[in-house]
Amino acid sequence: MNRHHKDLLKLIQDQAGTPTQHTFLDSYLGSSHPRIAISVPALRQIAGTWMKAHRDLSADDVVALLSSLITGKSYTEKCMAGILLDYTTTGQREFDPAIFDTWLDHLEGWAEVDTLCTGKYTIKGLPSQWKEWKPLVTRFAKSDEIQKRRASLVLFCAPLRAGKHDPLATVAFQNIDKLKGEKDILITKAISWLLRSMEKHHRTLVEEYIEENKDSLPKIAVRETLAKLTTGRKTRVTRK
């Protein structure tokens, strides 16, 4: 265990109860890893304060810390890695994205994957390192591991919601094409989320894609995306 990992785990345990397992919440989160009883806002406060005090860490130091957390025993440690990544500096994020391939091997369920793959890091990290990211996300979409297939979709959500990035959008649609026939909710909901994330900056492309693929896309993705295009929300509001 990385020494910084030990420090952070102590901070978490000082503010939390004991790990739990096999509860309804664990089932909802899709993870079988034990969970420390602490709220996400509390984790974010710990992460923000700790990272502010450790601005001297290099990108290699950050990778070592996140790798240690992600291979930790609990759901909470794994999610803390993604939360910490939100508070890193630009210099601390200058690492090879290929490490995500290893990190995803140790994650389970939508919550662990999304905490790592949909944060602030991706907004600048994917566009600025697109040469490295493009083959990686393309490979993820063909992976036998469902957490990597989900990652191949949700990694695009934050950057495409934040701005117009045509090269990213092109590969995002390609990955949707590869995965649109899957029935697992981890994939169907991810497709819906990604299409809705592109509504603001790639609206015409989304409208055309939905029209051309409405019969082959997951029904939930079509329904929620059309609602987003029409109302700005993922569900239509029925007025009495």
Short mmCIF file of C-alpha atoms in Angstrom, two decimals:
data_model
loop_
_atom_site.label_atom_id
_atom_site.label_comp_id
_atom_site.label_asym_id
_atom_site.label_seq_id
_atom_site.Cartn_x
_atom_site.Cartn_y
_atom_site.Cartn_z
CA MET A 1 0.00 0.00 0.00
CA ASN A 2 1.31 3.42 -1.02
CA ARG A 3 2.21 5.57 2.02
CA HIS A 4 -0.11 8.35 0.85
CA HIS A 5 -2.85 5.75 0.45
CA LYS A 6 -2.36 4.83 4.12
CA ASP A 7 -2.70 8.49 5.15
CA LEU A 8 -5.89 8.96 3.14
CA LEU A 9 -7.41 5.71 4.38
CA LYS A 10 -6.86 6.84 7.96
CA LEU A 11 -8.55 10.17 7.22
CA ILE A 12 -11.51 8.30 5.73
CA GLN A 13 -11.76 5.83 8.59
CA ASP A 14 -11.57 8.63 11.16
CA GLN A 15 -14.77 10.09 9.71
CA ALA A 16 -16.62 6.88 8.95
CA GLY A 17 -18.06 3.70 10.31
CA THR A 18 -17.08 0.14 9.45
CA PRO A 19 -17.15 -1.42 5.96
CA THR A 20 -20.45 -2.94 4.87
CA GLN A 21 -21.26 -5.54 2.24
CA HIS A 22 -24.24 -7.10 0.50
CA THR A 23 -26.65 -4.26 1.25
CA PHE A 24 -29.27 -2.92 -1.17
CA LEU A 25 -27.01 0.05 -1.91
CA ASP A 26 -24.09 -2.25 -2.78
CA SER A 27 -26.36 -4.07 -5.24
CA TYR A 28 -27.49 -0.77 -6.77
CA LEU A 29 -23.90 0.42 -7.17
CA GLY A 30 -23.05 -2.86 -8.90
CA SER A 31 -20.05 -3.60 -6.71
CA SER A 32 -19.32 -6.54 -4.43
CA HIS A 33 -16.44 -4.71 -2.76
CA PRO A 34 -16.93 -3.74 0.91
CA ARG A 35 -17.98 -0.14 1.38
CA ILE A 36 -16.86 2.24 4.13
CA ALA A 37 -19.77 4.18 5.59
CA ILE A 38 -18.88 7.71 4.51
CA SER A 39 -20.68 10.15 2.22
CA VAL A 40 -19.40 11.35 -1.15
CA PRO A 41 -19.36 15.01 0.02
CA ALA A 42 -17.14 13.96 2.94
CA LEU A 43 -14.83 12.10 0.57
CA ARG A 44 -14.63 15.15 -1.67
CA GLN A 45 -13.77 17.39 1.25
CA ILE A 46 -10.98 15.03 2.29
CA ALA A 47 -9.71 14.79 -1.29
CA GLY A 48 -9.75 18.53 -1.94
CA THR A 49 -7.99 19.41 1.29
CA TRP A 50 -5.40 16.66 0.90
CA MET A 51 -4.54 17.45 -2.71
CA LYS A 52 -4.24 21.16 -1.91
CA ALA A 53 -1.61 20.26 0.68
CA HIS A 54 0.24 17.99 -1.76
CA ARG A 55 0.77 20.17 -4.82
CA ASP A 56 4.39 19.02 -4.89
CA LEU A 57 3.45 15.49 -6.00
CA SER A 58 4.61 14.62 -9.52
CA ALA A 59 2.47 12.93 -12.15
CA ASP A 60 4.30 9.67 -11.37
CA ASP A 61 3.53 10.12 -7.66
CA VAL A 62 -0.15 10.64 -8.46
CA VAL A 63 -0.27 7.51 -10.66
CA ALA A 64 1.34 5.48 -7.88
CA LEU A 65 -1.19 6.76 -5.35
CA LEU A 66 -4.22 6.19 -7.59
CA SER A 67 -2.98 2.74 -8.53
CA SER A 68 -2.67 1.83 -4.86
CA LEU A 69 -6.19 3.08 -4.10
CA ILE A 70 -7.73 1.35 -7.10
CA THR A 71 -6.22 -1.98 -6.08
CA GLY A 72 -7.41 -1.45 -2.51
CA LYS A 73 -9.98 -3.73 -0.91
CA SER A 74 -12.94 -1.39 -0.60
CA TYR A 75 -15.32 0.32 -2.99
CA THR A 76 -14.56 3.53 -1.12
CA GLU A 77 -10.81 3.41 -1.79
CA LYS A 78 -11.44 2.70 -5.48
CA CYS A 79 -13.83 5.63 -5.80
CA MET A 80 -11.47 7.90 -3.88
CA ALA A 81 -8.98 7.53 -6.74
CA GLY A 82 -11.40 9.10 -9.20
CA ILE A 83 -12.34 11.82 -6.73
CA LEU A 84 -8.68 12.71 -6.11
CA LEU A 85 -8.12 12.96 -9.85
CA ASP A 86 -10.61 15.85 -9.94
CA TYR A 87 -8.37 17.87 -7.63
CA THR A 88 -5.04 17.30 -9.36
CA THR A 89 -3.14 20.09 -11.10
CA THR A 90 -2.50 20.21 -14.83
CA GLY A 91 1.05 18.98 -14.30
CA GLN A 92 -0.08 16.11 -12.09
CA ARG A 93 -2.37 14.90 -14.90
CA GLU A 94 0.43 14.58 -17.44
CA PHE A 95 0.67 10.81 -17.33
CA ASP A 96 0.18 8.13 -19.97
CA PRO A 97 -3.58 7.38 -20.27
CA ALA A 98 -2.72 3.72 -20.93
CA ILE A 99 -2.75 3.26 -17.14
CA PHE A 100 -6.57 3.37 -17.34
CA ASP A 101 -6.45 -0.06 -18.99
CA THR A 102 -4.85 -1.47 -15.85
CA TRP A 103 -7.01 0.55 -13.48
CA LEU A 104 -10.25 -0.68 -15.05
CA ASP A 105 -9.20 -4.28 -14.41
CA HIS A 106 -9.80 -3.61 -10.71
CA LEU A 107 -13.17 -1.84 -10.93
CA GLU A 108 -16.65 -3.32 -10.81
CA GLY A 109 -20.06 -1.80 -11.47
CA TRP A 110 -21.15 1.54 -12.84
CA ALA A 111 -20.30 3.68 -9.81
CA GLU A 112 -16.63 2.67 -9.60
CA VAL A 113 -16.15 3.04 -13.35
CA ASP A 114 -17.99 6.35 -13.60
CA THR A 115 -16.20 7.95 -10.65
CA LEU A 116 -12.90 7.33 -12.43
CA CYS A 117 -14.01 8.02 -16.00
CA THR A 118 -16.43 10.95 -15.90
CA GLY A 119 -14.68 13.55 -13.75
CA LYS A 120 -12.99 16.85 -14.53
CA TYR A 121 -9.83 15.09 -15.72
CA THR A 122 -11.53 13.89 -18.91
CA ILE A 123 -12.70 17.38 -19.95
CA LYS A 124 -9.17 18.46 -20.79
CA GLY A 125 -7.36 15.13 -20.64
CA LEU A 126 -9.08 13.45 -23.58
CA PRO A 127 -8.80 16.37 -26.06
CA SER A 128 -5.22 17.27 -25.06
CA GLN A 129 -3.99 13.66 -25.27
CA TRP A 130 -6.32 12.46 -27.99
CA LYS A 131 -3.49 10.77 -29.90
CA GLU A 132 -2.98 8.47 -26.91
CA TRP A 133 -6.65 8.18 -25.96
CA LYS A 134 -8.12 7.32 -29.39
CA PRO A 135 -6.66 3.80 -29.73
CA LEU A 136 -7.34 3.16 -26.06
CA VAL A 137 -11.07 3.96 -26.12
CA THR A 138 -11.42 2.13 -29.44
CA ARG A 139 -9.93 -0.97 -27.85
CA PHE A 140 -12.10 -0.62 -24.75
CA ALA A 141 -15.23 -0.82 -26.92
CA LYS A 142 -14.14 -4.28 -28.12
CA SER A 143 -13.10 -5.58 -24.70
CA ASP A 144 -14.51 -8.75 -23.16
CA GLU A 145 -14.72 -6.85 -19.86
CA ILE A 146 -17.97 -4.94 -19.48
CA GLN A 147 -16.41 -2.27 -17.30
CA LYS A 148 -14.08 -1.35 -20.17
CA ARG A 149 -16.94 -1.32 -22.67
CA ARG A 150 -18.84 1.04 -20.39
CA ALA A 151 -15.70 3.18 -20.03
CA SER A 152 -15.45 3.42 -23.83
CA LEU A 153 -18.72 5.34 -23.70
CA VAL A 154 -18.76 7.31 -20.46
CA LEU A 155 -15.21 8.65 -20.89
CA PHE A 156 -16.67 10.90 -23.60
CA CYS A 157 -19.56 12.29 -21.54
CA ALA A 158 -17.81 15.14 -19.71
CA PRO A 159 -15.64 16.46 -22.59
CA LEU A 160 -18.47 16.34 -25.13
CA ARG A 161 -20.87 17.99 -22.69
CA ALA A 162 -18.30 20.72 -22.03
CA GLY A 163 -17.44 21.63 -25.62
CA LYS A 164 -17.44 20.85 -29.32
CA HIS A 165 -14.84 18.21 -30.15
CA ASP A 166 -15.53 16.67 -33.56
CA PRO A 167 -12.74 14.03 -33.45
CA LEU A 168 -14.00 12.80 -30.08
CA ALA A 169 -17.62 12.80 -31.27
CA THR A 170 -16.71 10.71 -34.32
CA VAL A 171 -15.20 7.95 -32.18
CA ALA A 172 -18.01 8.24 -29.64
CA PHE A 173 -20.57 7.44 -32.35
CA GLN A 174 -18.37 4.59 -33.58
CA ASN A 175 -18.28 3.09 -30.09
CA ILE A 176 -22.04 3.46 -29.75
CA ASP A 177 -22.40 1.59 -33.06
CA LYS A 178 -20.26 -1.26 -31.72
CA LEU A 179 -22.24 -1.57 -28.49
CA LYS A 180 -25.82 -0.60 -29.34
CA GLY A 181 -26.90 -4.24 -29.65
CA GLU A 182 -26.02 -5.06 -26.02
CA LYS A 183 -28.83 -5.47 -23.51
CA ASP A 184 -26.97 -5.03 -20.22
CA ILE A 185 -28.06 -1.88 -18.41
CA LEU A 186 -24.43 -0.90 -17.87
CA ILE A 187 -24.22 -0.36 -21.62
CA THR A 188 -27.75 0.77 -22.54
CA LYS A 189 -27.76 3.54 -19.91
CA ALA A 190 -24.23 4.58 -20.88
CA ILE A 191 -25.30 4.97 -24.52
CA SER A 192 -28.24 7.12 -23.41
CA TRP A 193 -26.00 9.26 -21.22
CA LEU A 194 -23.44 9.77 -23.97
CA LEU A 195 -26.01 10.77 -26.59
CA ARG A 196 -27.59 13.24 -24.17
CA SER A 197 -24.16 14.63 -23.31
CA MET A 198 -23.67 15.57 -26.97
CA GLU A 199 -27.01 17.39 -27.25
CA LYS A 200 -25.66 20.92 -26.70
CA HIS A 201 -22.55 20.99 -28.88
CA HIS A 202 -23.32 18.25 -31.44
CA ARG A 203 -27.10 18.50 -31.62
CA THR A 204 -27.48 18.03 -35.38
CA LEU A 205 -25.28 14.93 -35.36
CA VAL A 206 -27.28 13.46 -32.48
CA GLU A 207 -30.60 14.16 -34.22
CA GLU A 208 -29.38 12.54 -37.43
CA TYR A 209 -27.93 9.56 -35.59
CA ILE A 210 -31.13 8.93 -33.64
CA GLU A 211 -33.23 9.13 -36.81
CA GLU A 212 -30.97 6.73 -38.70
CA ASN A 213 -30.52 4.24 -35.84
CA LYS A 214 -33.72 4.46 -33.79
CA ASP A 215 -34.65 0.86 -34.57
CA SER A 216 -31.30 -0.59 -33.51
CA LEU A 217 -30.47 1.58 -30.50
CA PRO A 218 -31.60 0.63 -26.98
CA LYS A 219 -35.15 1.89 -26.52
CA ILE A 220 -34.18 3.72 -23.33
CA ALA A 221 -31.46 5.60 -25.21
CA VAL A 222 -33.89 6.69 -27.94
CA ARG A 223 -36.56 7.70 -25.44
CA GLU A 224 -34.28 9.67 -23.13
CA THR A 225 -32.33 11.34 -25.95
CA LEU A 226 -35.48 12.46 -27.77
CA ALA A 227 -36.81 13.85 -24.50
CA LYS A 228 -33.54 15.72 -23.97
CA LEU A 229 -33.65 17.15 -27.48
CA THR A 230 -37.24 18.28 -27.01
CA THR A 231 -37.41 19.40 -23.39
CA GLY A 232 -33.82 19.70 -22.18
CA ARG A 233 -34.50 16.86 -19.73
CA LYS A 234 -34.00 13.10 -20.06
CA THR A 235 -37.66 12.45 -19.26
CA ARG A 236 -40.75 14.24 -20.43
CA VAL A 237 -42.75 16.04 -17.76
CA THR A 238 -46.44 15.16 -17.83
CA ARG A 239 -48.58 18.05 -16.74
CA LYS A 240 -51.91 17.29 -15.10
#
